[in-house]
């Protein structure tokens, strides 16, 4: 029973640890990546603002917000990569990160030119349209990464849940078997004790009403056997008298 209890507790503990690991990996990963996507959108919005406004003060304000959102985006992606162990997700992160850094390198150059007023009407240029195409590609990869993250997370969580169900079934079957085993042992022990006592009681009742021909045989080498032998000797003595 103690071994079974230990195995059950160990199995449940292991399942709980796996559930926690799934949450830590996919739950925390989704949180970090969600923040990264949010900050990336803020960053591109502030960059667009810089391209659209004409006042230098507005450009400087948007540039400061752009730099903050840029730094937060890269920090969130680094945190996301640190908690994720899923190889499929990691491959997509690497592909997206490469495109993102290329995009940022170009966007940094443009924003610096805008803040120095070295470029005008950037929205009308071919370079702006190329940046928009890159942005669309990155957003598509972000959407794909979100999908993979949630699908794989649900799959792993489902596998853990199925293993948990199987462990519960095994524990239930073993529990039932142990209960049946204990019942059998209990019946055996009770029968071992009750049967000799019943025979002695029946023989004593016969002797009490004068039936000195009652016989009882020793069937075991324990105390019940000794008692049966003593009773048989007593009955034999009474017959001789």
CSV table of C-alpha atoms in Angstrom, one decimal:
chain,number,residue,atom,x,y,z
A,1,UNK,CA,0.0,0.0,0.0
A,2,UNK,CA,2.8,2.4,0.9
A,3,UNK,CA,4.6,1.6,-2.4
A,4,UNK,CA,1.4,2.2,-4.3
A,5,UNK,CA,0.8,5.4,-2.5
A,6,UNK,CA,4.3,6.6,-3.2
A,7,UNK,CA,4.0,5.7,-6.9
A,8,UNK,CA,0.6,7.5,-7.1
A,9,UNK,CA,2.0,10.6,-5.5
A,10,UNK,CA,5.1,10.5,-7.7
A,11,UNK,CA,2.9,10.2,-10.8
A,12,UNK,CA,0.6,13.0,-9.8
A,13,UNK,CA,3.6,15.2,-8.9
A,14,UNK,CA,5.2,14.5,-12.2
A,15,UNK,CA,2.0,15.4,-14.1
A,16,UNK,CA,1.6,18.7,-12.1
A,17,UNK,CA,5.2,19.5,-13.0
A,18,UNK,CA,4.5,18.9,-16.6
A,19,UNK,CA,1.4,21.1,-16.5
A,20,UNK,CA,3.5,23.8,-14.9
A,21,UNK,CA,6.2,23.4,-17.6
A,22,UNK,CA,3.6,23.7,-20.3
A,23,UNK,CA,2.2,26.9,-18.7
A,24,UNK,CA,5.7,28.3,-18.2
A,25,UNK,CA,6.7,27.6,-21.8
A,26,UNK,CA,3.6,28.4,-23.8
A,27,UNK,CA,1.7,30.6,-21.4
A,28,UNK,CA,4.6,32.8,-20.6
A,29,UNK,CA,5.8,32.6,-24.2
A,30,UNK,CA,2.5,33.8,-25.5
A,31,UNK,CA,2.5,36.7,-23.0
A,32,UNK,CA,6.0,37.8,-24.0
A,33,UNK,CA,5.3,37.5,-27.7
A,34,UNK,CA,2.0,39.4,-27.3
A,35,UNK,CA,3.9,42.2,-25.7
A,36,UNK,CA,6.5,42.1,-28.5
A,37,UNK,CA,3.8,42.3,-31.2
A,38,UNK,CA,2.1,45.2,-29.3
A,39,UNK,CA,5.4,47.1,-29.0
A,40,UNK,CA,6.2,46.4,-32.6
A,41,UNK,CA,2.9,47.9,-33.7
A,42,UNK,CA,3.6,50.9,-31.5
A,43,UNK,CA,7.0,51.3,-33.0
A,44,UNK,CA,5.8,51.3,-36.6
A,45,UNK,CA,3.0,53.7,-35.6
A,46,UNK,CA,5.5,56.2,-34.2
A,47,UNK,CA,7.7,55.8,-37.3
A,48,UNK,CA,4.6,56.5,-39.5
A,49,UNK,CA,3.9,59.6,-37.4
A,50,UNK,CA,7.4,60.9,-38.0
A,51,UNK,CA,6.9,60.4,-41.7
A,52,UNK,CA,3.6,62.2,-41.7
A,53,UNK,CA,4.1,65.3,-39.4
A,54,UNK,CA,6.0,68.4,-40.4
A,55,UNK,CA,6.7,70.0,-37.0
A,56,UNK,CA,10.1,69.2,-35.7
A,57,UNK,CA,8.9,69.0,-32.1
A,58,UNK,CA,6.3,66.4,-33.1
A,59,UNK,CA,8.9,64.4,-34.9
A,60,UNK,CA,11.2,64.4,-31.9
A,61,UNK,CA,8.4,63.3,-29.6
A,62,UNK,CA,7.5,60.5,-32.0
A,63,UNK,CA,11.2,59.5,-32.3
A,64,UNK,CA,11.5,59.2,-28.6
A,65,UNK,CA,8.4,56.9,-28.5
A,66,UNK,CA,9.8,55.0,-31.4
A,67,UNK,CA,13.1,54.3,-29.6
A,68,UNK,CA,11.2,53.1,-26.5
A,69,UNK,CA,8.9,50.8,-28.4
A,70,UNK,CA,11.9,49.5,-30.4
A,71,UNK,CA,13.8,48.6,-27.3
A,72,UNK,CA,10.8,46.9,-25.7
A,73,UNK,CA,10.1,44.9,-28.8
A,74,UNK,CA,13.6,43.4,-28.9
A,75,UNK,CA,13.5,42.8,-25.1
A,76,UNK,CA,10.2,41.0,-25.4
A,77,UNK,CA,11.4,38.8,-28.3
A,78,UNK,CA,14.6,37.9,-26.3
A,79,UNK,CA,12.4,36.9,-23.3
A,80,UNK,CA,10.1,34.9,-25.6
A,81,UNK,CA,13.0,33.0,-27.2
A,82,UNK,CA,14.4,32.2,-23.7
A,83,UNK,CA,11.3,30.4,-22.4
A,84,UNK,CA,10.3,28.6,-25.6
A,85,UNK,CA,11.8,25.1,-26.2
A,86,UNK,CA,9.5,24.1,-29.1
A,87,UNK,CA,11.8,23.6,-32.1
A,88,UNK,CA,9.1,24.5,-34.6
A,89,UNK,CA,8.4,27.8,-32.8
A,90,UNK,CA,12.1,28.5,-32.4
A,91,UNK,CA,12.6,28.0,-36.2
A,92,UNK,CA,9.8,30.6,-36.9
A,93,UNK,CA,11.3,33.0,-34.3
A,94,UNK,CA,14.7,32.9,-36.0
A,95,UNK,CA,13.1,33.6,-39.4
A,96,UNK,CA,11.0,36.4,-38.1
A,97,UNK,CA,13.9,37.9,-36.1
A,98,UNK,CA,16.1,38.0,-39.1
A,99,UNK,CA,13.5,39.9,-41.1
A,100,UNK,CA,12.7,42.1,-38.2
A,101,UNK,CA,16.3,43.2,-37.6
A,102,UNK,CA,16.7,43.9,-41.4
A,103,UNK,CA,13.6,46.0,-41.3
A,104,UNK,CA,14.7,47.8,-38.1
A,105,UNK,CA,18.1,48.6,-39.6
A,106,UNK,CA,16.4,50.3,-42.6
A,107,UNK,CA,13.8,52.0,-40.4
A,108,UNK,CA,16.5,53.3,-38.0
A,109,UNK,CA,18.3,55.0,-40.9
A,110,UNK,CA,15.1,56.6,-42.2
A,111,UNK,CA,14.0,57.9,-38.7
A,112,UNK,CA,17.4,59.4,-38.1
A,113,UNK,CA,17.2,61.2,-41.5
A,114,UNK,CA,13.7,62.4,-40.6
A,115,UNK,CA,14.8,63.7,-37.2
A,116,UNK,CA,17.7,65.6,-38.9
A,117,UNK,CA,15.3,66.8,-41.6
A,118,UNK,CA,17.4,65.2,-44.3
A,119,UNK,CA,14.4,63.7,-46.1
A,120,UNK,CA,11.0,65.2,-47.1
A,121,UNK,CA,7.8,63.5,-48.2
A,122,UNK,CA,9.2,60.1,-47.5
A,123,UNK,CA,5.7,58.5,-47.8
A,124,UNK,CA,5.8,59.2,-51.5
A,125,UNK,CA,9.1,57.4,-52.1
A,126,UNK,CA,9.7,53.9,-53.5
A,127,UNK,CA,11.8,53.1,-50.3
A,128,UNK,CA,8.7,53.7,-48.2
A,129,UNK,CA,6.7,51.2,-50.3
A,130,UNK,CA,9.5,48.6,-50.0
A,131,UNK,CA,9.4,49.1,-46.2
A,132,UNK,CA,5.6,48.6,-46.2
A,133,UNK,CA,6.1,45.3,-48.1
A,134,UNK,CA,8.6,44.2,-45.5
A,135,UNK,CA,6.2,45.2,-42.7
A,136,UNK,CA,3.4,43.2,-44.3
A,137,UNK,CA,5.7,40.1,-44.5
A,138,UNK,CA,6.7,40.5,-40.8
A,139,UNK,CA,3.1,40.9,-39.7
A,140,UNK,CA,2.2,37.7,-41.6
A,141,UNK,CA,5.0,35.9,-39.8
A,142,UNK,CA,3.9,37.2,-36.5
A,143,UNK,CA,0.4,35.9,-37.1
A,144,UNK,CA,1.8,32.5,-38.2
A,145,UNK,CA,3.9,32.4,-35.0
A,146,UNK,CA,0.9,33.1,-32.9
A,147,UNK,CA,-1.0,30.3,-34.6
A,148,UNK,CA,1.8,27.8,-34.2
A,149,UNK,CA,2.3,28.8,-30.6
A,150,UNK,CA,-1.3,28.2,-29.6
A,151,UNK,CA,-1.8,25.1,-31.7
A,152,UNK,CA,1.4,23.4,-30.3
A,153,UNK,CA,0.6,24.6,-26.8
A,154,UNK,CA,-2.9,23.0,-27.0
A,155,UNK,CA,-1.4,19.8,-28.4
A,156,UNK,CA,1.2,19.5,-25.6
A,157,UNK,CA,-1.4,20.3,-23.0
A,158,UNK,CA,-3.7,17.7,-24.5
A,159,UNK,CA,-1.0,15.1,-24.4
A,160,UNK,CA,-0.4,15.9,-20.7
A,161,UNK,CA,-4.1,15.7,-20.0
A,162,UNK,CA,-4.3,12.3,-21.7
A,163,UNK,CA,-1.4,11.0,-19.7
A,164,UNK,CA,-3.0,12.3,-16.6
A,165,UNK,CA,-6.2,10.4,-17.5
A,166,UNK,CA,-4.3,7.2,-18.1
A,167,UNK,CA,-2.5,7.6,-14.8
A,168,UNK,CA,-5.8,8.1,-13.0
A,169,UNK,CA,-7.3,5.0,-14.7
A,170,UNK,CA,-4.3,2.9,-13.7
A,171,UNK,CA,-4.4,4.2,-10.1
A,172,UNK,CA,-8.1,3.4,-10.0
A,173,UNK,CA,-7.6,-0.2,-11.3
A,174,UNK,CA,-4.8,-0.8,-8.8
A,175,UNK,CA,-6.9,0.6,-6.0
A,176,UNK,CA,-9.7,-1.7,-6.8
A,177,UNK,CA,-7.3,-4.7,-7.1
A,178,UNK,CA,-5.8,-3.8,-3.7
A,179,UNK,CA,-9.3,-3.6,-2.1
A,180,UNK,CA,-10.2,-7.0,-3.5
A,181,UNK,CA,-6.9,-8.4,-2.3
A,182,UNK,CA,-7.5,-7.1,1.2
A,183,UNK,CA,-11.0,-8.5,1.2
A,184,UNK,CA,-9.7,-11.9,0.2
A,185,UNK,CA,-7.0,-11.8,2.9
A,186,UNK,CA,-9.5,-10.6,5.5
A,187,UNK,CA,-11.9,-13.5,4.6
A,188,UNK,CA,-9.0,-16.0,4.8
A,189,UNK,CA,-7.8,-14.8,8.2
A,190,UNK,CA,-11.4,-14.7,9.5
A,191,UNK,CA,-12.0,-18.2,8.3
A,192,UNK,CA,-8.8,-19.4,9.9
A,193,UNK,CA,-9.8,-18.1,13.2
A,194,UNK,CA,-13.6,-18.7,13.1
A,195,UNK,CA,-13.7,-22.3,11.7
A,196,UNK,CA,-11.7,-23.9,14.6
A,197,UNK,CA,-13.6,-21.9,17.2
A,198,UNK,CA,-16.9,-22.9,15.7
A,199,UNK,CA,-15.9,-26.6,15.8
A,200,UNK,CA,-14.8,-26.3,19.4
A,201,UNK,CA,-18.0,-24.5,20.4
A,202,UNK,CA,-20.2,-27.2,18.7
A,203,UNK,CA,-18.2,-30.0,20.4
A,204,UNK,CA,-18.5,-28.2,23.8
A,205,UNK,CA,-22.3,-27.9,23.3
A,206,UNK,CA,-22.6,-31.6,22.5
A,207,UNK,CA,-20.5,-32.5,25.6
A,208,UNK,CA,-22.6,-30.2,27.7
A,209,UNK,CA,-25.7,-32.2,26.9
A,210,UNK,CA,-24.0,-35.5,27.8
A,211,UNK,CA,-22.8,-36.6,24.4
A,212,UNK,CA,-19.4,-38.1,25.5
A,213,UNK,CA,-18.9,-39.7,22.1
A,214,UNK,CA,-18.1,-36.3,20.6
A,215,UNK,CA,-14.8,-36.3,18.8
A,216,UNK,CA,-12.6,-33.5,17.6
A,217,UNK,CA,-9.3,-33.7,15.8
A,218,UNK,CA,-6.3,-31.5,15.9
A,219,UNK,CA,-6.0,-29.7,12.6
A,220,UNK,CA,-3.3,-27.2,13.2
A,221,UNK,CA,-0.1,-26.7,15.2
A,222,UNK,CA,-1.1,-23.5,16.8
A,223,UNK,CA,-3.0,-22.6,20.0
A,224,UNK,CA,-6.3,-23.7,18.4
A,225,UNK,CA,-4.7,-27.1,17.8
A,226,UNK,CA,-3.5,-27.3,21.4
A,227,UNK,CA,-7.0,-26.4,22.6
A,228,UNK,CA,-8.6,-29.1,20.3
A,229,UNK,CA,-6.2,-31.7,21.6
A,230,UNK,CA,-7.0,-30.8,25.2
A,231,UNK,CA,-10.7,-31.0,24.5
A,232,UNK,CA,-10.3,-34.4,22.8
A,233,UNK,CA,-8.4,-35.7,25.8
A,234,UNK,CA,-11.1,-34.4,28.2
A,235,UNK,CA,-13.8,-36.1,26.2
A,236,UNK,CA,-11.8,-39.3,26.2
A,237,UNK,CA,-11.4,-39.2,29.9
A,238,UNK,CA,-15.1,-38.6,30.4
A,239,UNK,CA,-15.9,-41.6,28.2
A,240,UNK,CA,-13.6,-43.8,30.3
A,241,UNK,CA,-15.4,-42.7,33.5
